[in-house]
mmCIF file of C-alpha atoms in Angstrom:
data_model
loop_
_atom_site.group_PDB
_atom_site.id
_atom_site.type_symbol
_atom_site.label_atom_id
_atom_site.label_comp_id
_atom_site.label_asym_id
_atom_site.label_seq_id
_atom_site.Cartn_x
_atom_site.Cartn_y
_atom_site.Cartn_z
ATOM 1 C CA MET A 107 -21.903 17.241 -11.921
ATOM 2 C CA THR A 108 -20.855 13.599 -11.990
ATOM 3 C CA HIS A 109 -23.687 11.088 -11.882
ATOM 4 C CA PRO A 110 -23.277 7.461 -10.791
ATOM 5 C CA SER A 111 -23.591 4.825 -13.445
ATOM 6 C CA PRO A 112 -27.061 3.262 -13.595
ATOM 7 C CA THR A 113 -25.304 -0.095 -13.308
ATOM 8 C CA GLU A 114 -23.372 0.818 -10.158
ATOM 9 C CA PRO A 115 -23.697 -2.014 -7.631
ATOM 10 C CA ALA A 116 -25.920 -1.521 -4.634
ATOM 11 C CA PRO A 117 -25.543 -3.022 -1.155
ATOM 12 C CA GLY A 118 -27.369 -6.322 -0.987
ATOM 13 C CA SER A 119 -26.828 -7.125 -4.666
ATOM 14 C CA ASP A 120 -25.764 -10.607 -5.664
ATOM 15 C CA VAL A 121 -22.265 -10.547 -7.153
ATOM 16 C CA ALA A 122 -23.526 -12.733 -10.010
ATOM 17 C CA ASP A 123 -25.894 -9.920 -11.034
ATOM 18 C CA LEU A 124 -23.268 -7.166 -11.238
ATOM 19 C CA ASP A 125 -22.311 -5.454 -14.451
ATOM 20 C CA THR A 126 -18.762 -5.917 -15.747
ATOM 21 C CA PRO A 127 -16.002 -4.961 -15.399
ATOM 22 C CA GLN A 128 -16.371 -4.570 -11.630
ATOM 23 C CA LEU A 129 -13.664 -4.269 -8.986
ATOM 24 C CA LEU A 130 -14.382 -6.547 -6.008
ATOM 25 C CA VAL A 131 -12.877 -6.724 -2.526
ATOM 26 C CA ASP A 132 -13.718 -9.892 -0.594
ATOM 27 C CA LEU A 133 -14.135 -8.824 3.035
ATOM 28 C CA ASP A 134 -13.885 -12.350 4.424
ATOM 29 C CA VAL A 135 -10.424 -12.648 2.878
ATOM 30 C CA VAL A 136 -9.462 -9.140 4.024
ATOM 31 C CA ASP A 137 -10.489 -9.956 7.584
ATOM 32 C CA GLY A 138 -8.461 -13.164 7.577
ATOM 33 C CA ASN A 139 -5.383 -11.376 6.227
ATOM 34 C CA VAL A 140 -5.656 -8.595 8.802
ATOM 35 C CA ARG A 141 -6.109 -10.999 11.717
ATOM 36 C CA ARG A 142 -3.112 -13.044 10.590
ATOM 37 C CA MET A 143 -0.814 -10.027 10.209
ATOM 38 C CA PHE A 144 -1.799 -8.282 13.438
ATOM 39 C CA ALA A 145 -1.529 -11.451 15.530
ATOM 40 C CA ALA A 146 1.872 -12.345 14.066
ATOM 41 C CA ALA A 147 3.246 -8.826 14.564
ATOM 42 C CA ARG A 148 2.021 -8.704 18.153
ATOM 43 C CA GLY A 149 3.822 -12.005 18.695
ATOM 44 C CA GLN A 150 7.046 -10.356 17.563
ATOM 45 C CA GLY A 151 6.472 -7.265 19.682
ATOM 46 C CA VAL A 152 6.147 -4.642 16.932
ATOM 47 C CA ARG A 153 3.433 -2.248 15.882
ATOM 48 C CA VAL A 154 1.738 -2.464 12.479
ATOM 49 C CA ARG A 155 1.215 0.716 10.485
ATOM 50 C CA VAL A 156 -0.865 -0.227 7.441
ATOM 51 C CA HIS A 157 0.340 1.364 4.204
ATOM 52 C CA PHE A 158 -2.568 3.151 2.553
ATOM 53 C CA LYS A 159 -0.896 3.325 -0.868
ATOM 54 C CA SER A 160 -2.135 -0.213 -1.478
ATOM 55 C CA LEU A 161 -5.723 0.628 -0.498
ATOM 56 C CA LYS A 162 -6.353 4.204 -1.700
ATOM 57 C CA CYS A 163 -9.906 3.799 -0.376
ATOM 58 C CA THR A 164 -10.922 5.289 2.981
ATOM 59 C CA GLY A 165 -13.881 2.911 3.312
ATOM 60 C CA LEU A 166 -11.461 0.000 3.205
ATOM 61 C CA ALA A 167 -9.093 1.850 5.559
ATOM 62 C CA ARG A 168 -11.900 2.369 8.081
ATOM 63 C CA HIS A 169 -12.781 -1.317 7.803
ATOM 64 C CA VAL A 170 -9.161 -2.281 8.542
ATOM 65 C CA ALA A 171 -8.939 0.334 11.305
ATOM 66 C CA ALA A 172 -11.678 -1.468 13.224
ATOM 67 C CA ALA A 173 -9.173 -4.303 13.763
ATOM 68 C CA GLY A 174 -6.798 -1.939 15.541
ATOM 69 C CA PRO A 175 -3.700 -1.053 13.484
ATOM 70 C CA ASN A 176 -1.221 1.462 14.897
ATOM 71 C CA GLY A 177 -1.951 4.229 12.430
ATOM 72 C CA PHE A 178 -1.517 4.338 8.666
ATOM 73 C CA ALA A 179 1.273 5.209 6.281
ATOM 74 C CA ALA A 180 0.750 7.131 3.048
ATOM 75 C CA ALA A 181 2.948 7.478 -0.010
ATOM 76 C CA LYS A 182 1.572 10.814 -1.176
ATOM 77 C CA LEU A 183 0.202 13.939 0.440
ATOM 78 C CA ASN A 184 -3.257 13.462 -1.074
ATOM 79 C CA GLU A 185 -3.443 10.051 0.613
ATOM 80 C CA ALA A 186 -2.530 11.556 3.991
ATOM 81 C CA GLU A 187 -5.198 14.213 3.533
ATOM 82 C CA ALA A 188 -7.821 11.604 2.635
ATOM 83 C CA LEU A 189 -6.929 9.600 5.745
ATOM 84 C CA ALA A 190 -7.317 12.699 7.906
ATOM 85 C CA ASP A 191 -10.683 13.393 6.250
ATOM 86 C CA ALA A 192 -11.693 9.856 7.278
ATOM 87 C CA GLY A 193 -10.766 10.495 10.921
ATOM 88 C CA VAL A 194 -7.319 8.875 11.002
ATOM 89 C CA THR A 195 -4.997 11.005 13.121
ATOM 90 C CA ASP A 196 -1.723 9.036 13.344
ATOM 91 C CA ILE A 197 -0.342 9.343 9.814
ATOM 92 C CA LEU A 198 3.149 8.701 8.496
ATOM 93 C CA LEU A 199 3.816 10.309 5.129
ATOM 94 C CA ALA A 200 6.557 7.838 4.271
ATOM 95 C CA ASN A 201 8.139 10.115 1.733
ATOM 96 C CA GLN A 202 9.695 13.522 1.228
ATOM 97 C CA VAL A 203 7.498 16.616 0.825
ATOM 98 C CA VAL A 204 9.080 19.094 -1.579
ATOM 99 C CA GLY A 205 8.005 22.447 -3.024
ATOM 100 C CA PRO A 206 6.136 25.392 -1.501
ATOM 101 C CA HIS A 207 2.643 24.198 -2.378
ATOM 102 C CA LYS A 208 3.018 20.756 -0.811
ATOM 103 C CA LEU A 209 4.959 22.098 2.166
ATOM 104 C CA ARG A 210 2.057 24.436 2.972
ATOM 105 C CA ARG A 211 -0.412 21.571 2.573
ATOM 106 C CA ALA A 212 1.608 19.365 4.913
ATOM 107 C CA ALA A 213 1.891 22.119 7.524
ATOM 108 C CA ARG A 214 -1.859 22.710 7.384
ATOM 109 C CA LEU A 215 -2.574 18.996 7.578
ATOM 110 C CA ALA A 216 -0.606 18.912 10.846
ATOM 111 C CA ARG A 217 -3.389 21.007 12.400
ATOM 112 C CA ARG A 218 -5.802 18.084 12.233
ATOM 113 C CA ALA A 219 -3.513 15.049 12.250
ATOM 114 C CA ASP A 220 -0.466 13.945 14.198
ATOM 115 C CA LEU A 221 1.619 13.974 11.038
ATOM 116 C CA ILE A 222 5.034 12.390 10.519
ATOM 117 C CA VAL A 223 7.097 13.297 7.439
ATOM 118 C CA CYS A 224 10.367 11.851 6.125
ATOM 119 C CA VAL A 225 13.390 13.923 5.130
ATOM 120 C CA ASP A 226 16.770 13.047 3.620
ATOM 121 C CA ASP A 227 18.031 16.557 2.890
ATOM 122 C CA ALA A 228 18.915 19.403 5.277
ATOM 123 C CA ASP A 229 17.610 22.172 3.004
ATOM 124 C CA ASN A 230 14.297 20.345 2.618
ATOM 125 C CA ALA A 231 14.105 20.012 6.409
ATOM 126 C CA ARG A 232 14.643 23.778 6.734
ATOM 127 C CA ALA A 233 11.892 24.448 4.184
ATOM 128 C CA LEU A 234 9.544 22.118 6.071
ATOM 129 C CA SER A 235 10.423 23.942 9.283
ATOM 130 C CA ALA A 236 9.617 27.331 7.715
ATOM 131 C CA ALA A 237 6.245 26.060 6.487
ATOM 132 C CA ALA A 238 5.364 24.651 9.911
ATOM 133 C CA VAL A 239 6.332 27.899 11.639
ATOM 134 C CA ALA A 240 4.290 29.936 9.146
ATOM 135 C CA GLU A 241 1.215 27.794 9.830
ATOM 136 C CA GLY A 242 1.803 27.589 13.583
ATOM 137 C CA THR A 243 1.993 23.786 13.576
ATOM 138 C CA GLN A 244 4.515 21.138 14.570
ATOM 139 C CA ILE A 245 5.475 18.181 12.419
ATOM 140 C CA ARG A 246 7.164 14.995 13.593
ATOM 141 C CA VAL A 247 10.075 14.083 11.337
ATOM 142 C CA LEU A 248 11.846 10.827 10.489
ATOM 143 C CA VAL A 249 15.224 10.787 8.820
ATOM 144 C CA GLU A 250 15.030 8.304 5.978
ATOM 145 C CA VAL A 251 17.967 5.906 5.860
ATOM 146 C CA ASP A 252 18.987 4.148 2.645
ATOM 147 C CA ILE A 253 19.376 0.509 3.686
ATOM 148 C CA GLY A 254 19.958 -0.832 0.186
ATOM 149 C CA MET A 255 17.143 0.326 -2.078
ATOM 150 C CA ALA A 256 19.234 3.168 -3.556
ATOM 151 C CA ARG A 257 16.219 5.400 -3.985
ATOM 152 C CA CYS A 258 15.700 7.906 -1.160
ATOM 153 C CA GLY A 259 17.518 8.254 2.145
ATOM 154 C CA VAL A 260 20.918 9.114 3.576
ATOM 155 C CA PRO A 261 23.561 6.478 4.316
ATOM 156 C CA PRO A 262 23.368 4.677 7.662
ATOM 157 C CA GLY A 263 25.594 5.972 10.431
ATOM 158 C CA ALA A 264 27.235 9.397 10.640
ATOM 159 C CA ALA A 265 25.269 11.050 7.805
ATOM 160 C CA THR A 266 21.997 10.096 9.483
ATOM 161 C CA VAL A 267 23.203 11.389 12.856
ATOM 162 C CA GLU A 268 24.170 14.725 11.302
ATOM 163 C CA LEU A 269 20.786 15.180 9.616
ATOM 164 C CA ALA A 270 18.953 14.121 12.778
ATOM 165 C CA ARG A 271 20.808 16.845 14.697
ATOM 166 C CA THR A 272 19.807 19.405 12.073
ATOM 167 C CA VAL A 273 16.149 18.398 12.295
ATOM 168 C CA ALA A 274 16.144 18.424 16.098
ATOM 169 C CA ALA A 275 17.369 22.046 16.120
ATOM 170 C CA LEU A 276 14.722 23.390 13.722
ATOM 171 C CA PRO A 277 11.592 25.181 14.995
ATOM 172 C CA GLY A 278 8.256 23.645 14.047
ATOM 173 C CA LEU A 279 9.811 20.186 13.711
ATOM 174 C CA ARG A 280 10.285 17.396 16.217
ATOM 175 C CA PHE A 281 12.831 14.702 15.455
ATOM 176 C CA HIS A 282 10.921 11.469 15.959
ATOM 177 C CA GLY A 283 13.046 8.644 14.571
ATOM 178 C CA LEU A 284 14.139 6.739 11.472
ATOM 179 C CA GLN A 285 12.662 5.048 8.429
ATOM 180 C CA GLY A 286 14.451 2.402 6.388
ATOM 181 C CA TYR A 287 12.462 0.707 3.621
ATOM 182 C CA ASP A 288 13.661 -2.376 1.747
ATOM 183 C CA GLY A 289 11.258 -2.134 -1.176
ATOM 184 C CA HIS A 290 13.730 -3.778 -3.538
ATOM 185 C CA LEU A 291 13.389 -7.021 -1.560
ATOM 186 C CA GLN A 292 9.626 -7.268 -1.146
ATOM 187 C CA MET A 293 8.993 -9.736 -3.974
ATOM 188 C CA LEU A 294 12.372 -11.463 -4.128
ATOM 189 C CA PRO A 295 11.338 -15.074 -4.808
ATOM 190 C CA ASP A 296 14.182 -16.787 -2.942
ATOM 191 C CA TYR A 297 13.170 -16.820 0.731
ATOM 192 C CA GLU A 298 16.659 -17.224 2.177
ATOM 193 C CA SER A 299 18.124 -14.414 0.072
ATOM 194 C CA ARG A 300 15.196 -12.136 0.932
ATOM 195 C CA GLN A 301 15.624 -12.914 4.616
ATOM 196 C CA ALA A 302 19.386 -12.389 4.668
ATOM 197 C CA GLN A 303 19.295 -9.091 2.779
ATOM 198 C CA SER A 304 16.350 -7.787 4.784
ATOM 199 C CA LEU A 305 18.010 -8.637 8.093
ATOM 200 C CA ALA A 306 21.220 -6.915 6.994
ATOM 201 C CA GLY A 307 19.335 -3.738 6.124
ATOM 202 C CA ALA A 308 17.289 -3.760 9.334
ATOM 203 C CA GLU A 309 20.417 -4.323 11.424
ATOM 204 C CA ALA A 310 22.081 -1.315 9.746
ATOM 205 C CA LEU A 311 18.980 0.706 10.605
ATOM 206 C CA ALA A 312 19.020 -0.473 14.235
ATOM 207 C CA ASP A 313 22.731 0.273 14.541
ATOM 208 C CA THR A 314 22.091 3.758 13.207
ATOM 209 C CA ARG A 315 19.429 4.182 15.864
ATOM 210 C CA ARG A 316 22.023 3.407 18.515
ATOM 211 C CA GLN A 317 24.391 5.987 17.037
ATOM 212 C CA VAL A 318 21.668 8.645 17.026
ATOM 213 C CA GLU A 319 20.849 7.881 20.646
ATOM 214 C CA ARG A 320 24.537 8.061 21.623
ATOM 215 C CA ALA A 321 24.516 11.529 20.087
ATOM 216 C CA GLY A 322 21.903 12.495 22.681
ATOM 217 C CA LEU A 323 18.780 12.373 20.520
ATOM 218 C CA PRO A 324 15.886 10.180 21.697
ATOM 219 C CA VAL A 325 14.451 7.884 19.003
ATOM 220 C CA ALA A 326 10.759 7.175 19.442
ATOM 221 C CA LEU A 327 10.069 5.350 16.169
ATOM 222 C CA VAL A 328 12.036 3.066 13.845
ATOM 223 C CA THR A 329 9.892 1.889 10.961
ATOM 224 C CA GLY A 330 10.279 -0.120 7.768
ATOM 225 C CA GLY A 331 9.546 -3.394 6.078
ATOM 226 C CA GLY A 332 6.622 -4.384 3.904
ATOM 227 C CA THR A 333 4.429 -7.361 3.147
ATOM 228 C CA GLY A 334 7.385 -9.343 1.798
ATOM 229 C CA THR A 335 9.876 -8.633 4.590
ATOM 230 C CA TRP A 336 7.942 -7.511 7.651
ATOM 231 C CA GLU A 337 8.816 -10.459 9.900
ATOM 232 C CA PHE A 338 12.551 -10.192 9.205
ATOM 233 C CA VAL A 339 12.548 -6.470 9.979
ATOM 234 C CA ALA A 340 10.427 -7.063 13.088
ATOM 235 C CA ALA A 341 12.940 -9.590 14.421
ATOM 236 C CA VAL A 342 15.708 -6.989 14.751
ATOM 237 C CA PRO A 343 15.894 -5.348 18.202
ATOM 238 C CA GLY A 344 15.501 -1.591 17.904
ATOM 239 C CA VAL A 345 12.871 -1.688 15.172
ATOM 240 C CA THR A 346 9.536 -0.596 16.648
ATOM 241 C CA GLU A 347 7.143 -0.754 13.704
ATOM 242 C CA VAL A 348 6.497 -2.330 10.310
ATOM 243 C CA GLN A 349 4.494 -0.773 7.481
ATOM 244 C CA PRO A 350 3.041 -3.463 5.188
ATOM 245 C CA GLY A 351 0.061 -2.640 2.983
ATOM 246 C CA SER A 352 -0.449 -5.156 0.167
ATOM 247 C CA PHE A 353 -1.195 -7.959 2.638
ATOM 248 C CA VAL A 354 -4.703 -6.518 3.102
ATOM 249 C CA ILE A 355 -5.916 -7.213 -0.451
ATOM 250 C CA MET A 356 -2.972 -8.973 -2.168
ATOM 251 C CA ASP A 357 -2.492 -9.879 -5.825
ATOM 252 C CA ALA A 358 -1.432 -12.862 -7.897
ATOM 253 C CA ALA A 359 2.252 -11.861 -8.019
ATOM 254 C CA TYR A 360 2.645 -11.130 -4.297
ATOM 255 C CA HIS A 361 0.690 -14.274 -3.408
ATOM 256 C CA LYS A 362 3.501 -16.382 -4.872
ATOM 257 C CA VAL A 363 5.871 -14.842 -2.320
ATOM 258 C CA ARG A 364 3.417 -14.641 0.617
ATOM 259 C CA PRO A 365 0.907 -17.475 0.102
ATOM 260 C CA GLU A 366 -0.338 -17.180 3.699
ATOM 261 C CA PHE A 367 -2.281 -14.042 2.688
ATOM 262 C CA GLY A 368 -5.280 -14.577 0.442
ATOM 263 C CA CYS A 369 -6.143 -12.606 -2.687
ATOM 264 C CA ALA A 370 -9.099 -10.403 -1.743
ATOM 265 C CA LEU A 371 -8.939 -8.159 -4.808
ATOM 266 C CA SER A 372 -10.360 -9.203 -8.155
ATOM 267 C CA VAL A 373 -11.936 -7.757 -11.264
ATOM 268 C CA ARG A 374 -15.152 -9.417 -12.378
ATOM 269 C CA ALA A 375 -15.156 -9.597 -16.170
ATOM 270 C CA ALA A 376 -17.457 -11.151 -18.745
ATOM 271 C CA VAL A 377 -16.685 -13.301 -21.788
ATOM 272 C CA VAL A 378 -17.332 -11.274 -24.927
ATOM 273 C CA SER A 379 -15.910 -13.701 -27.495
ATOM 274 C CA ARG A 380 -14.778 -17.308 -27.625
ATOM 275 C CA ARG A 381 -13.229 -19.875 -29.908
ATOM 276 C CA PRO A 382 -11.739 -23.330 -29.352
ATOM 277 C CA GLY A 383 -9.078 -23.101 -26.636
ATOM 278 C CA GLN A 384 -9.553 -19.373 -25.982
ATOM 279 C CA TYR A 385 -11.925 -16.764 -24.612
ATOM 280 C CA VAL A 386 -11.840 -12.973 -24.421
ATOM 281 C CA LEU A 387 -12.906 -10.832 -21.446
ATOM 282 C CA ASP A 388 -14.324 -7.309 -21.393
ATOM 283 C CA ALA A 389 -11.612 -5.924 -19.081
ATOM 284 C CA GLY A 390 -8.094 -5.145 -20.200
ATOM 285 C CA SER A 391 -5.150 -3.022 -19.149
ATOM 286 C CA LYS A 392 -7.402 -0.058 -18.332
ATOM 287 C CA ALA A 393 -8.968 -2.125 -15.537
ATOM 288 C CA ILE A 394 -6.282 -4.673 -14.577
ATOM 289 C CA SER A 395 -2.693 -3.679 -13.855
ATOM 290 C CA ARG A 396 0.002 -5.795 -15.457
ATOM 291 C CA ASP A 397 2.893 -3.990 -13.723
ATOM 292 C CA PHE A 398 4.265 -7.054 -11.950
ATOM 293 C CA GLY A 399 3.373 -9.719 -14.475
ATOM 294 C CA THR A 400 0.410 -11.607 -15.823
ATOM 295 C CA PRO A 401 -2.921 -11.714 -13.996
ATOM 296 C CA GLU A 402 -4.616 -15.010 -13.222
ATOM 297 C CA ILE A 403 -8.152 -16.334 -13.504
ATOM 298 C CA LYS A 404 -9.578 -17.144 -10.083
ATOM 299 C CA GLY A 405 -10.665 -20.744 -9.623
ATOM 300 C CA ARG A 406 -9.573 -21.827 -13.115
ATOM 301 C CA PRO A 407 -6.002 -23.155 -12.784
ATOM 302 C CA GLY A 408 -6.059 -24.558 -16.317
ATOM 303 C CA ASP A 409 -6.594 -21.108 -17.838
ATOM 304 C CA ARG A 410 -3.677 -18.875 -18.830
ATOM 305 C CA VAL A 411 -3.801 -15.188 -19.625
ATOM 306 C CA LEU A 412 -2.043 -14.643 -22.954
ATOM 307 C CA ARG A 413 -2.135 -10.865 -23.154
ATOM 308 C CA LEU A 414 -3.985 -7.724 -22.111
ATOM 309 C CA ASN A 415 -5.119 -5.116 -24.602
ATOM 310 C CA GLU A 416 -6.717 -1.880 -23.466
ATOM 311 C CA GLU A 417 -10.254 -3.281 -23.286
ATOM 312 C CA HIS A 418 -9.691 -7.036 -23.534
ATOM 313 C CA THR A 419 -7.952 -9.889 -21.762
ATOM 314 C CA ILE A 420 -7.255 -12.915 -23.944
ATOM 315 C CA VAL A 421 -7.200 -16.219 -22.088
ATOM 316 C CA ALA A 422 -6.095 -19.669 -23.269
ATOM 317 C CA THR A 423 -7.981 -22.562 -21.747
ATOM 318 C CA ASP A 424 -7.773 -26.327 -21.755
ATOM 319 C CA CYS A 425 -10.801 -26.549 -19.469
ATOM 320 C CA ALA A 426 -14.448 -26.641 -20.360
ATOM 321 C CA GLY A 427 -15.238 -23.517 -22.333
ATOM 322 C CA LEU A 428 -17.185 -20.559 -21.030
ATOM 323 C CA ALA A 429 -20.192 -19.252 -22.888
ATOM 324 C CA VAL A 430 -20.376 -15.675 -24.109
ATOM 325 C CA GLY A 431 -21.882 -13.624 -21.292
ATOM 326 C CA GLU A 432 -20.502 -15.770 -18.471
ATOM 327 C CA ALA A 433 -18.240 -14.019 -15.973
ATOM 328 C CA VAL A 434 -15.000 -14.882 -14.191
ATOM 329 C CA GLU A 435 -12.870 -13.064 -11.626
ATOM 330 C CA VAL A 436 -9.409 -11.916 -12.648
ATOM 331 C CA LEU A 437 -6.699 -11.673 -9.977
ATOM 332 C CA PRO A 438 -4.448 -8.709 -10.876
ATOM 333 C CA ALA A 439 -0.674 -8.982 -10.747
ATOM 334 C CA HIS A 440 -0.392 -5.658 -8.868
ATOM 335 C CA CYS A 441 -3.030 -4.698 -6.323
ATOM 336 C CA CYS A 442 -1.836 -1.110 -5.686
ATOM 337 C CA ALA A 443 -1.849 -0.136 -9.355
ATOM 338 C CA THR A 444 -5.181 -1.879 -10.003
ATOM 339 C CA MET A 445 -6.835 0.106 -7.195
ATOM 340 C CA ASN A 446 -5.443 3.203 -8.918
ATOM 341 C CA LEU A 447 -7.368 2.364 -12.110
ATOM 342 C CA HIS A 448 -10.838 2.319 -10.528
ATOM 343 C CA ARG A 449 -13.032 4.974 -8.949
ATOM 344 C CA ALA A 450 -15.050 2.623 -6.697
ATOM 345 C CA CYS A 451 -15.023 -0.946 -5.423
ATOM 346 C CA ALA A 452 -17.726 -3.331 -4.292
ATOM 347 C CA ALA A 453 -16.962 -4.798 -0.873
ATOM 348 C CA VAL A 454 -18.459 -8.283 -0.905
ATOM 349 C CA ARG A 455 -19.062 -10.992 1.640
ATOM 350 C CA GLY A 456 -20.509 -14.411 0.973
ATOM 351 C CA GLY A 457 -21.319 -13.557 -2.639
ATOM 352 C CA ARG A 458 -23.273 -10.381 -1.848
ATOM 353 C CA VAL A 459 -22.339 -6.717 -1.922
ATOM 354 C CA GLU A 460 -21.966 -5.379 1.607
ATOM 355 C CA ALA A 461 -20.855 -1.856 0.685
ATOM 356 C CA VAL A 462 -19.763 0.260 -2.253
ATOM 357 C CA TRP A 463 -16.764 2.460 -1.479
ATOM 358 C CA PRO A 464 -15.279 5.271 -3.537
ATOM 359 C CA ILE A 465 -11.543 4.988 -4.116
ATOM 360 C CA GLU A 466 -10.782 8.603 -3.328
ATOM 361 C CA CYS A 467 -7.077 8.518 -4.109
ATOM 362 C CA SER A 468 -7.185 6.658 -7.408
ATOM 363 C CA GLY A 469 -5.814 8.563 -10.362
ATOM 364 C CA ARG A 470 -4.022 11.067 -8.115
ATOM 365 C CA TYR A 471 -0.303 11.617 -7.943
ATOM 366 C CA ASP A 472 -0.032 14.641 -5.639
#
């Protein structure tokens, strides 16, 4: 049996009294980010499907859901299952489901959620169909279109039309539309280049929609985009939905590209050692992801993270020194991967803990 740590934060606690390291989510910042995204997307006439891969925490998902997103996207089957456990019914598994074990899980999940799954291979679509028939369920299916990422998906145009026809003819499946994700552009620093490439990909996706419809197949959903490109994708007629996720909590790297969204995620860490011009924190790469670059110290622009070891972050400073035992907040360079390193987060507002949420999907890859 797993027992909670005696130092686990409790609702009502002052953030200054929390043990370290501690993952924090600032709800005031989350709420501002969510309001900004939903209002802007409504202004462009598209739905917002929040990508759960950035959150991994159903408590945070429920908090966001209160603001009225149009369903959630998941990257992995375990995330879709966790969302269904939390009462979310409109779920896009924005990926392929392969292998008999996962196909059975997906077909069973469709009993309690209105599940959408992506395919880019006819044999995989047939296997998904067989699993759905065996479980007596129906699964909505999107054909994934490669619009430039060169990862998953079939080419725009005729290849997509052919696969869509295959899906539409299979029992247990319902062809529902198209997905085209431009993940390779999300953090491109040059705005004009990001815009031009994103628009080109979204226009190829929209043109493919028109070809599918000319083939006699109705297209209910065309989805794509992320935090870095959502407004470009949304501007293309024929796209119905965007699927950003990082905008909810953000990180130091993404904030450079999308400064209108605040950094809600941080890791509170304490100074364990100091010397002139440098201090060392009690959280390292096991608690703070460095996937997309170097983390930053919140509220201390003169400080510079030099390196992360497993249990330590070494920081250069030209500001007034911190005493051993004092704490700072570290802004990770990758919010999704940092959430994956922790088993719970403290949701804070106004310097106090409002809730403590388990991160159910952290450390899982299924």
